[in-house]
XYZ file of C-alpha atoms in Angstrom:
681
model
C -15.469 38.889 20.270
C -16.799 35.604 18.838
C -14.952 36.063 15.541
C -11.690 36.836 17.329
C -11.837 33.766 19.551
C -12.925 31.604 16.619
C -9.986 32.753 14.511
C -7.535 32.299 17.347
C -8.841 28.806 18.029
C -8.219 27.550 14.502
C -4.926 29.389 14.057
C -3.428 28.337 17.383
C -4.391 24.703 16.915
C -3.094 24.639 13.319
C 0.223 26.255 14.252
C 2.081 23.135 15.538
C 1.689 21.152 12.310
C 2.539 24.183 10.187
C 5.660 24.965 12.228
C 6.979 21.390 12.195
C 6.310 20.943 8.483
C 7.981 24.267 7.652
C 11.016 23.174 9.648
C 11.184 19.791 7.906
C 10.881 21.453 4.494
C 14.142 23.286 5.165
C 15.960 20.959 7.573
C 15.708 17.807 5.490
C 17.449 19.269 2.391
C 20.123 20.668 4.704
C 20.738 17.182 6.082
C 20.853 15.676 2.594
C 23.402 18.331 1.618
C 25.489 17.666 4.744
C 24.858 21.210 5.983
C 22.458 20.648 8.886
C 24.099 23.054 11.329
C 22.745 25.423 13.974
C 23.713 28.409 11.831
C 21.989 27.068 8.713
C 18.964 26.125 10.792
C 18.771 29.616 12.249
C 19.263 31.378 8.908
C 16.871 29.207 6.889
C 14.708 27.187 9.255
C 13.588 29.948 11.605
C 12.399 32.233 8.762
C 10.611 29.264 7.161
C 8.736 28.543 10.382
C 7.928 32.237 10.835
C 6.620 32.511 7.272
C 4.509 29.405 7.757
C 2.943 30.794 10.913
C 2.331 34.176 9.285
C 0.676 32.452 6.347
C -1.506 30.487 8.758
C -2.556 33.702 10.474
C -3.771 34.991 7.125
C -5.140 31.820 5.551
C -6.756 29.742 8.303
C -10.470 30.600 8.595
C -12.321 30.929 11.905
C -14.046 27.988 13.539
C -17.159 26.768 11.688
C -19.523 28.036 14.376
C -18.397 31.609 13.742
C -18.898 31.173 9.993
C -22.548 30.307 10.631
C -23.047 33.346 12.847
C -22.858 31.540 16.202
C -20.937 33.236 18.982
C -17.724 31.383 19.874
C -16.633 31.917 23.488
C -13.062 32.150 24.700
C -13.193 29.358 27.247
C -12.802 26.389 24.826
C -9.540 27.810 23.486
C -8.276 28.719 26.952
C -9.139 25.298 28.395
C -7.638 23.422 25.446
C -4.394 25.387 25.710
C -4.288 24.873 29.486
C -4.826 21.121 29.099
C -2.010 20.920 26.555
C 0.248 23.031 28.785
C -0.509 20.914 31.872
C 0.138 17.744 29.889
C 3.480 19.124 28.730
C 4.474 20.108 32.257
C 3.729 16.636 33.619
C 5.667 14.907 30.853
C 8.611 17.264 31.285
C 8.685 16.318 34.952
C 8.619 12.603 34.099
C 10.744 12.650 30.942
C 12.900 9.607 30.246
C 16.673 9.513 29.787
C 16.749 6.679 27.277
C 20.202 6.754 25.679
C 21.313 3.103 25.786
C 19.835 1.395 22.746
C 17.457 -1.398 23.644
C 14.503 -0.253 21.570
C 13.517 2.650 19.337
C 13.695 5.726 21.606
C 17.438 5.530 22.224
C 17.962 4.804 18.521
C 16.192 8.053 17.670
C 18.086 9.881 20.424
C 21.447 8.756 19.061
C 20.321 9.652 15.522
C 19.294 13.136 16.672
C 22.532 13.599 18.607
C 24.661 12.632 15.625
C 23.037 14.949 13.099
C 22.879 17.790 15.625
C 26.619 17.477 16.201
C 27.794 16.571 12.693
C 25.058 17.796 10.357
C 25.343 14.940 7.887
C 24.890 11.258 7.157
C 26.153 8.552 6.914
C 28.233 7.996 10.032
C 31.893 7.231 9.263
C 33.249 4.058 10.826
C 36.763 5.524 11.144
C 38.124 2.015 10.829
C 41.450 3.528 9.749
C 41.811 4.780 13.348
C 41.199 1.331 14.837
C 42.571 -1.599 12.846
C 41.769 -0.913 9.225
C 39.987 -3.795 7.523
C 40.741 -6.321 10.246
C 38.201 -9.153 9.740
C 37.718 -9.621 13.479
C 35.901 -6.274 13.766
C 32.315 -5.223 13.111
C 30.831 -1.740 13.187
C 27.073 -2.283 13.252
C 24.891 -2.433 16.340
C 21.214 -2.315 17.261
C 19.418 0.023 14.801
C 22.671 0.977 13.067
C 23.682 -0.778 9.857
C 27.229 -1.331 8.638
C 27.343 -0.628 4.896
C 30.801 -0.633 3.349
C 32.906 1.782 5.363
C 30.014 3.775 6.828
C 27.127 3.269 9.246
C 23.500 4.196 8.496
C 20.900 4.745 11.237
C 17.826 2.568 10.996
C 14.912 4.964 11.050
C 13.699 7.912 9.004
C 15.097 11.362 9.694
C 11.923 13.334 10.465
C 11.762 12.982 14.245
C 15.556 13.325 14.762
C 15.491 16.548 12.726
C 12.947 17.930 15.199
C 14.663 16.619 18.331
C 18.016 17.966 17.134
C 16.640 21.469 17.705
C 16.270 20.604 21.389
C 19.894 19.495 21.458
C 21.060 22.765 19.900
C 19.105 24.723 22.487
C 19.855 22.671 25.590
C 22.326 19.871 24.938
C 21.422 16.262 25.655
C 18.871 17.234 28.282
C 17.291 19.693 25.865
C 16.952 16.914 23.295
C 15.266 14.640 25.835
C 12.884 17.428 26.872
C 11.683 18.034 23.326
C 9.317 15.017 23.019
C 7.130 16.198 25.932
C 6.715 19.529 24.161
C 5.807 17.830 20.880
C 3.394 15.542 22.737
C 1.707 18.586 24.247
C 1.405 20.100 20.790
C -0.244 16.850 19.700
C -2.883 17.303 22.408
C -3.438 20.892 21.267
C -3.691 19.859 17.604
C -6.166 17.109 18.428
C -8.288 19.573 20.365
C -8.291 21.777 17.276
C -9.419 18.920 15.039
C -12.194 17.994 17.474
C -13.289 21.630 17.676
C -13.640 21.771 13.922
C -15.454 18.442 13.508
C -17.520 18.234 16.693
C -17.827 21.819 17.862
C -15.509 24.244 19.594
C -17.102 23.670 22.995
C -16.232 19.965 22.812
C -12.553 20.519 22.064
C -11.424 20.597 25.731
C -13.046 17.224 26.445
C -11.373 15.576 23.462
C -8.015 17.105 24.367
C -8.381 16.038 27.999
C -9.161 12.400 27.190
C -6.120 12.193 24.924
C -3.946 13.989 27.481
C -4.942 11.554 30.232
C -4.374 8.494 28.018
C -1.428 6.410 29.203
C -0.014 5.882 25.730
C -0.038 9.588 24.893
C 1.872 10.270 28.095
C 4.260 7.375 27.587
C 5.332 8.154 24.015
C 5.730 11.820 24.928
C 8.368 11.061 27.556
C 10.918 9.455 25.233
C 12.342 10.222 21.814
C 9.781 8.248 19.829
C 8.709 9.307 16.340
C 4.995 9.021 17.098
C 4.516 12.476 18.693
C 5.887 14.194 15.585
C 3.823 12.004 13.247
C 0.715 12.643 15.322
C 1.055 16.420 15.113
C 1.553 16.262 11.347
C -1.292 13.897 10.476
C -3.874 15.358 12.863
C -2.836 18.859 11.833
C -3.145 17.942 8.160
C -6.708 16.735 8.762
C -7.497 20.032 10.476
C -6.018 22.119 7.654
C -7.822 20.043 5.030
C -11.052 20.786 6.889
C -10.222 24.499 6.804
C -9.432 24.361 3.096
C -12.719 22.686 2.240
C -14.896 25.163 4.132
C -14.609 27.496 1.137
C -16.349 26.700 -2.127
C -14.022 26.646 -5.109
C -14.456 25.196 -8.593
C -11.724 23.604 -10.684
C -11.421 26.559 -13.012
C -11.409 29.224 -10.306
C -8.441 31.469 -9.745
C -6.201 30.090 -7.033
C -6.687 31.727 -3.668
C -6.796 31.031 0.056
C -8.627 27.719 -0.217
C -6.092 26.428 -2.732
C -3.158 27.482 -0.559
C -4.665 25.736 2.463
C -5.337 22.594 0.446
C -1.776 22.546 -0.856
C -0.451 23.002 2.671
C -2.649 20.201 4.000
C -1.463 17.835 1.268
C 2.158 18.751 1.936
C 1.817 18.113 5.670
C 0.137 14.767 4.995
C 3.030 13.785 2.740
C 5.684 14.935 5.194
C 4.353 12.351 7.621
C 6.301 9.924 5.444
C 9.556 11.677 6.412
C 8.795 10.670 10.002
C 7.354 7.157 9.658
C 7.367 4.896 6.607
C 4.082 3.269 7.670
C 2.373 6.624 7.115
C 2.161 5.501 3.491
C -0.705 3.192 4.442
C -2.530 6.010 6.226
C -2.287 8.230 3.138
C -4.046 5.824 0.761
C -7.574 7.115 1.554
C -6.359 10.605 0.705
C -5.767 9.486 -2.878
C -9.370 8.315 -3.127
C -10.584 11.557 -1.591
C -8.680 13.594 -4.181
C -10.503 11.539 -6.798
C -13.835 12.493 -5.219
C -12.842 16.165 -5.217
C -11.962 15.949 -8.903
C -15.321 14.371 -9.696
C -17.013 17.113 -7.682
C -15.030 19.720 -9.674
C -13.639 21.166 -6.450
C -10.753 23.568 -6.917
C -8.924 22.196 -3.870
C -8.268 18.853 -5.592
C -5.192 19.794 -7.615
C -3.312 21.743 -4.903
C -4.089 19.002 -2.385
C -2.656 16.446 -4.798
C 0.377 18.609 -5.606
C 1.176 19.156 -1.933
C 0.777 15.454 -1.223
C 3.107 14.568 -4.097
C 5.774 16.977 -2.835
C 5.571 15.652 0.720
C 5.649 12.032 -0.422
C 8.670 12.902 -2.574
C 10.426 14.128 0.568
C 9.412 10.902 2.291
C 10.755 8.588 -0.385
C 13.974 10.600 -0.513
C 14.287 10.209 3.253
C 13.624 6.493 3.008
C 15.641 5.456 -0.003
C 18.272 8.168 0.311
C 19.079 8.083 4.030
C 17.451 4.888 5.365
C 17.766 2.372 2.526
C 19.129 -0.484 4.721
C 16.086 -0.092 6.964
C 13.675 -0.214 4.029
C 15.485 -3.265 2.667
C 15.007 -4.876 6.079
C 11.274 -4.114 5.786
C 11.024 -5.249 2.171
C 8.756 -8.236 2.887
C 6.033 -5.880 4.145
C 7.012 -2.647 2.393
C 7.145 -3.955 -1.169
C 3.549 -5.260 -1.064
C 2.462 -1.918 0.415
C 4.172 -0.088 -2.438
C 2.385 -2.316 -4.947
C -0.942 -1.737 -3.200
C -0.291 2.007 -3.208
C 0.451 1.968 -6.931
C -2.717 -0.041 -7.473
C -4.783 2.459 -5.481
C -3.414 5.373 -7.496
C -4.137 3.562 -10.755
C -7.633 2.533 -9.643
C -8.516 6.069 -8.553
C -7.215 7.511 -11.821
C -9.265 4.988 -13.785
C -12.343 5.625 -11.666
C -12.092 9.382 -12.173
C -11.748 8.896 -15.914
C -14.769 6.589 -16.088
C -16.982 8.755 -13.863
C -15.797 12.144 -15.082
C -19.017 13.018 -16.893
C -21.341 11.588 -14.243
C -19.632 13.204 -11.273
C -19.695 11.965 -7.677
C -21.985 8.941 -7.248
C -25.117 9.587 -5.185
C -24.554 7.604 -1.993
C -28.081 8.399 -0.788
C -29.447 6.326 -3.677
C -30.439 3.544 -3.229
C -32.166 4.594 -0.037
C -31.027 1.506 1.865
C -27.308 2.217 1.393
C -26.852 4.623 4.363
C -28.365 2.082 6.751
C -26.118 -0.629 5.343
C -23.097 1.636 5.841
C -23.997 2.149 9.498
C -24.576 -1.564 9.988
C -21.226 -2.344 8.367
C -19.439 -0.270 11.014
C -21.126 -2.222 13.799
C -20.404 -5.557 12.103
C -16.704 -4.749 11.670
C -16.341 -3.699 15.295
C -18.261 -6.752 16.487
C -15.990 -8.983 14.409
C -12.904 -7.387 15.944
C -14.409 -7.847 19.414
C -15.267 -11.513 18.813
C -11.996 -12.370 17.093
C -10.218 -13.695 20.241
C -12.991 -16.274 20.695
C -12.383 -17.910 17.330
C -8.822 -17.084 16.344
C -5.322 -16.865 17.784
C -2.703 -15.147 15.666
C 0.775 -16.636 15.306
C 3.988 -15.779 13.523
C 6.315 -12.898 14.362
C 8.565 -13.572 11.422
C 11.507 -12.955 13.734
C 13.170 -15.475 16.044
C 14.470 -12.745 18.358
C 10.946 -11.405 18.891
C 9.642 -14.889 19.644
C 12.431 -15.408 22.175
C 11.565 -12.148 23.923
C 7.836 -12.897 24.002
C 8.633 -16.271 25.548
C 10.606 -14.511 28.275
C 7.733 -12.113 29.002
C 5.291 -15.028 29.125
C 7.494 -16.778 31.660
C 7.785 -13.609 33.740
C 3.993 -13.167 33.778
C 3.297 -16.838 34.472
C 1.581 -17.369 31.119
C 1.712 -20.625 29.142
C 4.775 -20.824 26.925
C 3.636 -19.829 23.444
C 6.421 -17.629 22.055
C 5.135 -17.507 18.460
C 1.823 -15.944 19.514
C 1.424 -12.342 18.321
C -1.672 -11.453 20.418
C -2.939 -9.385 17.464
C -6.435 -10.787 17.914
C -6.636 -8.689 21.099
C -5.926 -5.402 19.337
C -9.387 -3.905 19.902
C -9.072 -4.714 23.596
C -5.724 -2.920 23.626
C -7.641 0.222 22.704
C -10.083 -0.553 25.505
C -7.216 -0.840 27.984
C -6.051 2.684 27.283
C -9.297 4.633 26.784
C -11.878 2.270 28.262
C -14.248 -0.152 26.573
C -16.958 2.429 27.200
C -15.111 4.806 24.883
C -14.820 2.023 22.306
C -18.586 1.486 22.529
C -19.396 5.190 22.209
C -16.990 5.453 19.281
C -18.685 2.516 17.551
C -22.074 4.189 17.889
C -20.600 7.471 16.722
C -18.898 5.963 13.684
C -22.089 4.110 12.724
C -24.255 7.228 12.956
C -21.639 9.235 11.078
C -21.420 6.625 8.327
C -25.160 6.896 7.799
C -25.124 10.688 7.823
C -22.149 10.850 5.438
C -23.879 8.541 2.979
C -26.985 10.725 3.288
C -24.706 13.649 2.301
C -25.407 15.464 5.587
C -21.822 15.536 6.921
C -19.545 16.415 3.977
C -16.894 17.830 6.312
C -16.476 14.356 7.804
C -15.755 12.509 4.552
C -11.952 12.854 4.623
C -11.518 12.343 8.401
C -13.819 9.321 8.330
C -11.947 7.804 5.388
C -8.488 8.320 6.886
C -9.354 7.427 10.471
C -11.657 4.529 9.623
C -9.141 2.990 7.217
C -6.294 3.340 9.704
C -8.318 1.893 12.579
C -9.365 -1.198 10.632
C -6.008 -1.923 8.983
C -4.050 -1.325 12.184
C -6.304 -3.429 14.382
C -6.364 -6.266 11.863
C -2.567 -6.465 11.882
C -0.709 -4.114 14.234
C 2.649 -5.456 12.984
C 4.529 -4.773 16.212
C 6.026 -6.737 19.098
C 2.913 -7.232 21.263
C 4.190 -6.373 24.732
C 2.809 -3.244 26.383
C 3.146 -0.323 26.572
C 5.428 -0.891 23.561
C 2.670 -2.151 21.248
C 0.393 0.743 22.147
C 2.597 3.140 20.198
C 1.106 1.630 17.041
C -2.248 3.029 18.200
C -1.407 6.530 19.335
C -0.858 8.431 16.082
C -4.369 7.984 14.660
C -6.158 4.945 16.140
C -6.674 6.124 19.725
C -7.419 9.709 18.582
C -10.005 8.246 16.174
C -11.815 6.383 18.948
C -11.797 9.459 21.165
C -13.011 11.687 18.335
C -15.877 9.394 17.337
C -16.865 8.945 20.996
C -16.876 12.690 21.670
C -18.845 13.290 18.465
C -21.491 10.755 19.515
C -21.741 12.302 22.977
C -22.164 15.757 21.420
C -24.707 14.491 18.884
C -26.738 12.745 21.577
C -26.583 15.807 23.816
C -27.893 18.054 21.048
C -30.647 15.607 20.176
C -31.792 15.457 23.777
C -31.626 19.242 24.140
C -33.972 19.701 21.178
C -36.231 16.674 21.674
C -39.730 17.868 20.681
C -41.470 15.163 22.737
C -40.339 16.938 25.931
C -42.099 20.286 26.150
C -40.283 21.814 29.124
C -36.995 23.352 28.085
C -35.504 23.002 31.566
C -36.068 19.248 31.503
C -34.515 18.932 28.054
C -31.515 20.973 29.166
C -31.054 18.916 32.331
C -31.262 15.602 30.485
C -28.847 16.818 27.821
C -26.416 18.043 30.468
C -26.611 14.702 32.244
C -25.874 12.877 28.985
C -22.841 15.075 28.364
C -21.556 14.539 31.903
C -22.032 10.773 31.766
C -20.377 10.597 28.355
C -17.384 12.559 29.590
C -17.120 10.449 32.739
C -17.204 7.077 30.992
C -14.387 8.259 28.737
C -12.209 9.918 31.360
C -12.493 7.587 34.354
C -11.228 4.319 32.789
C -8.607 6.242 30.838
C -7.297 7.830 34.026
C -7.284 4.524 35.927
C -5.058 2.867 33.331
C -2.834 5.935 33.050
C -1.903 5.826 36.720
C 0.672 3.129 35.962
C 2.957 5.573 34.168
C 2.691 8.340 36.731
C 5.047 6.769 39.229
C 8.422 6.535 37.472
C 10.916 7.978 35.025
C 12.602 5.555 32.676
C 16.398 5.212 32.536
C 17.058 8.079 34.944
C 20.765 8.595 35.472
C 21.763 7.726 31.915
C 22.678 11.311 31.030
C 25.040 11.651 33.987
C 26.450 8.158 33.422
C 27.124 8.960 29.770
C 29.055 12.056 30.800
C 31.108 9.961 33.226
C 31.786 7.381 30.545
C 32.940 9.965 28.023
C 35.170 11.641 30.612
C 36.787 8.289 31.386
C 37.688 7.642 27.737
C 40.810 9.527 26.551
C 40.338 11.965 23.676
C 42.764 9.984 21.504
C 41.156 6.626 22.266
C 39.931 3.947 19.906
C 37.408 1.727 21.677
C 36.972 -2.016 21.221
C 33.867 -3.561 22.812
C 34.620 -7.232 23.442
C 31.211 -8.677 24.385
C 27.522 -8.345 23.559
C 27.324 -4.883 25.111
C 28.364 -3.526 21.725
C 24.771 -3.905 20.495
C 23.539 -1.391 23.060
C 26.526 0.898 23.537
C 28.466 1.158 20.288
C 26.641 4.166 18.828
C 26.535 5.879 22.218
C 30.325 5.624 22.537
C 30.966 6.463 18.880
C 28.509 9.344 18.775
C 28.253 10.888 22.228
C 31.859 10.280 23.274
C 33.180 11.054 19.812
C 35.751 8.277 19.504
C 36.198 5.510 16.895
C 34.458 2.363 18.106
C 34.259 -1.226 16.909
C 33.168 -4.573 18.290
C 34.930 -7.899 18.382
C 33.376 -10.738 16.388
C 35.872 -13.545 16.447
C 36.283 -17.266 16.986
C 39.540 -16.597 18.863
C 38.602 -13.392 20.671
C 41.555 -12.972 23.031
C 44.186 -13.373 20.343
C 42.312 -11.089 17.964
C 41.771 -8.485 20.667
C 45.501 -8.431 21.441
C 46.256 -7.933 17.751
C 43.722 -5.104 17.435
C 45.170 -3.390 20.515
C 48.594 -3.392 18.875
C 47.144 -2.046 15.628
C 45.497 0.792 17.541
C 48.831 1.624 19.164
C 50.555 1.594 15.774
C 48.146 4.314 14.689
C 49.234 6.498 17.584
C 46.006 6.091 19.535
C 45.150 4.807 22.996
C 43.406 1.407 23.093
C 40.332 1.192 25.328
C 38.565 -2.127 25.864
C 34.960 -2.247 27.053
C 32.430 -4.860 28.157
C 29.145 -5.089 29.996
C 30.586 -6.985 32.968
C 34.030 -7.174 34.614
C 34.252 -10.933 34.137
C 33.772 -10.439 30.398
C 36.454 -7.772 30.209
C 39.165 -9.201 32.489
C 40.390 -12.028 30.185
C 41.329 -9.483 27.507
C 43.481 -7.270 29.732
C 47.206 -7.368 30.440
C 47.980 -8.150 34.047
C 47.722 -5.116 36.290
C 45.385 -3.141 34.009
C 42.748 -1.221 35.950
C 39.069 -1.611 35.129
C 36.523 1.109 35.885
C 32.737 1.204 35.682
C 31.862 4.755 34.585
C 28.448 3.806 33.191
C 26.658 2.394 36.219
C 22.884 2.934 36.151
C 20.404 1.195 38.416
C 16.935 2.649 38.048
C 13.549 1.897 36.454
C 12.433 1.217 32.900
C 9.233 0.620 30.988
C 7.567 -2.729 31.745
C 6.396 -5.425 29.339
C 2.953 -7.010 29.687
C 0.911 -9.176 27.351
C -2.546 -9.759 28.841
C -3.192 -6.579 30.795
C -2.214 -2.911 30.623
C 1.077 -2.001 32.300
C 0.735 -0.865 35.880
C 4.274 -0.036 36.958
C 7.943 -0.067 35.984
C 10.540 -2.783 35.745
C 14.031 -2.541 37.160
C 16.731 -1.255 34.807
C 20.361 -2.188 35.480
C 23.031 -1.368 32.949
C 26.799 -1.171 33.141
C 29.717 -0.577 30.852
C 33.152 -1.420 32.180
C 36.215 -0.026 30.463
C 39.974 -0.386 30.698
C 42.551 1.950 29.200
C 45.351 -0.277 27.926
C 48.555 1.734 28.206
């Protein structure tokens, strides 16, 4: 019974990352080829996912406790699955309807809608159906770049390729319901990673803390990319753990361990298809491959090969389908690329120089493990003290500074629009999982650093490298607009899971130490004290996390947008060409072009009324019906012939995500959005 439950635990918790990566392996080439259709997805993608899951059933070993002969009960798996299922159900009930582009989720939603409907990129402008090359017209909007006679979406294709499946299965609502499912799979995957690294019995606690976390709930309600990236990167860590449980030398015949290592590397690399900043998170993996080579471990080469293939997919996604976005990020991306090349070169050189000596002995000199533990505490203390000695400035973007100034005014804060608030990043983590969790995680990371350097926790080397590197680099410079909950999305893929994982590990380690303390002779006393420590540890993680999370449990963002979009599209004639005459184009152009399926442009003119009249005539000359649109009736009326009727088919008055700077969000803001149109006969 123990072996069966142990095998099911690892296989079930590895399945989400394997399924998503198998889908991306097939779906991304289909999109590149312009053949991303439901039929192609069914014929190629479904078998790929099935084969991946079948391979996992054969390759993934049981949980470590079973390998050592310990009985593994069923309840950790059952509880972890139930927690993930309950999380999914709650997020499905509170899912957002974010379709109007203000920030990233609607951008991803429109991206997913387009490729689900059309199966290819780029998006044609269809300027020949509006007014040709009329200089008064533009075709770009928020998160959509005009390049020549086409439009390119801003972000990478990974998350839209996943959310498009929801659209195929259930239309727009199905697409919007997919992120809660992926978020639930993230909770399940994290529970699996914790079960491997901490112990199967601790998996439900880790999964529960993440499930309760406000940020995990928030990003799982909208079409963000973070849920997909989280499943891939946490799942890759879990599979790498599985691969390394088997001993294998460099010259050994390739077998199960090699296949698992190759799969783990591939899944790591595919994270780059979802988010370009995953490149930073992958740098420690290069160093770890170098350590495996020095240790003559057979998993090194397949891990490296899988990583190279996945990264190749990622760079193709970036420079093939999202080049304007990467050019926009060039000031930060180009240095990262140079750093990455430097890391690869340094690791290659280090392996060459140390090849005969092998892996350096980190337990010699004897003081090094203690220094490693102290370094963890010093780094965390420095991050905690940073707000007392330093205030970070410089968004590098005037629009961001303007918005931060508006939020400061709304919150009654001193006007300081250039402030980034990055010095508070460690406290952001404390907002969402409690400063008590941060403290436990610090202790856990320090103890783990010492034990790793003493060569007592080899299974923790890769997770500690990846998670520790990501925590430090992210908290030093989050590189995101600092209002919340928006900024917290930078933390949810790996940073918040890292703090939870280290905190749960420390609680488990302390509990075991107390349960076996030789100074206490009575077993019942040791057991009671250990149980109390476990209960207190769980409580100090869960209670503050739940208190903060309550703020997102009271609303659904942008509710009514799906119905309003249907009304808008019904109000626009099938043969229409739409001209948006005011600033509403930034938010609505891709929605009208994509979801309503009509050619759409915006007016950018010094003499707008005269140019609009000319464009209307050009639309008529092409045998199409002119439709003018604006965000308010007073903006639309001056462009209309006398007697033309205006209607307001997109009329949404509901709630949206808030923006806070000095405290965690505790409730929604009001969301009002309109699009007025007039059919010019």
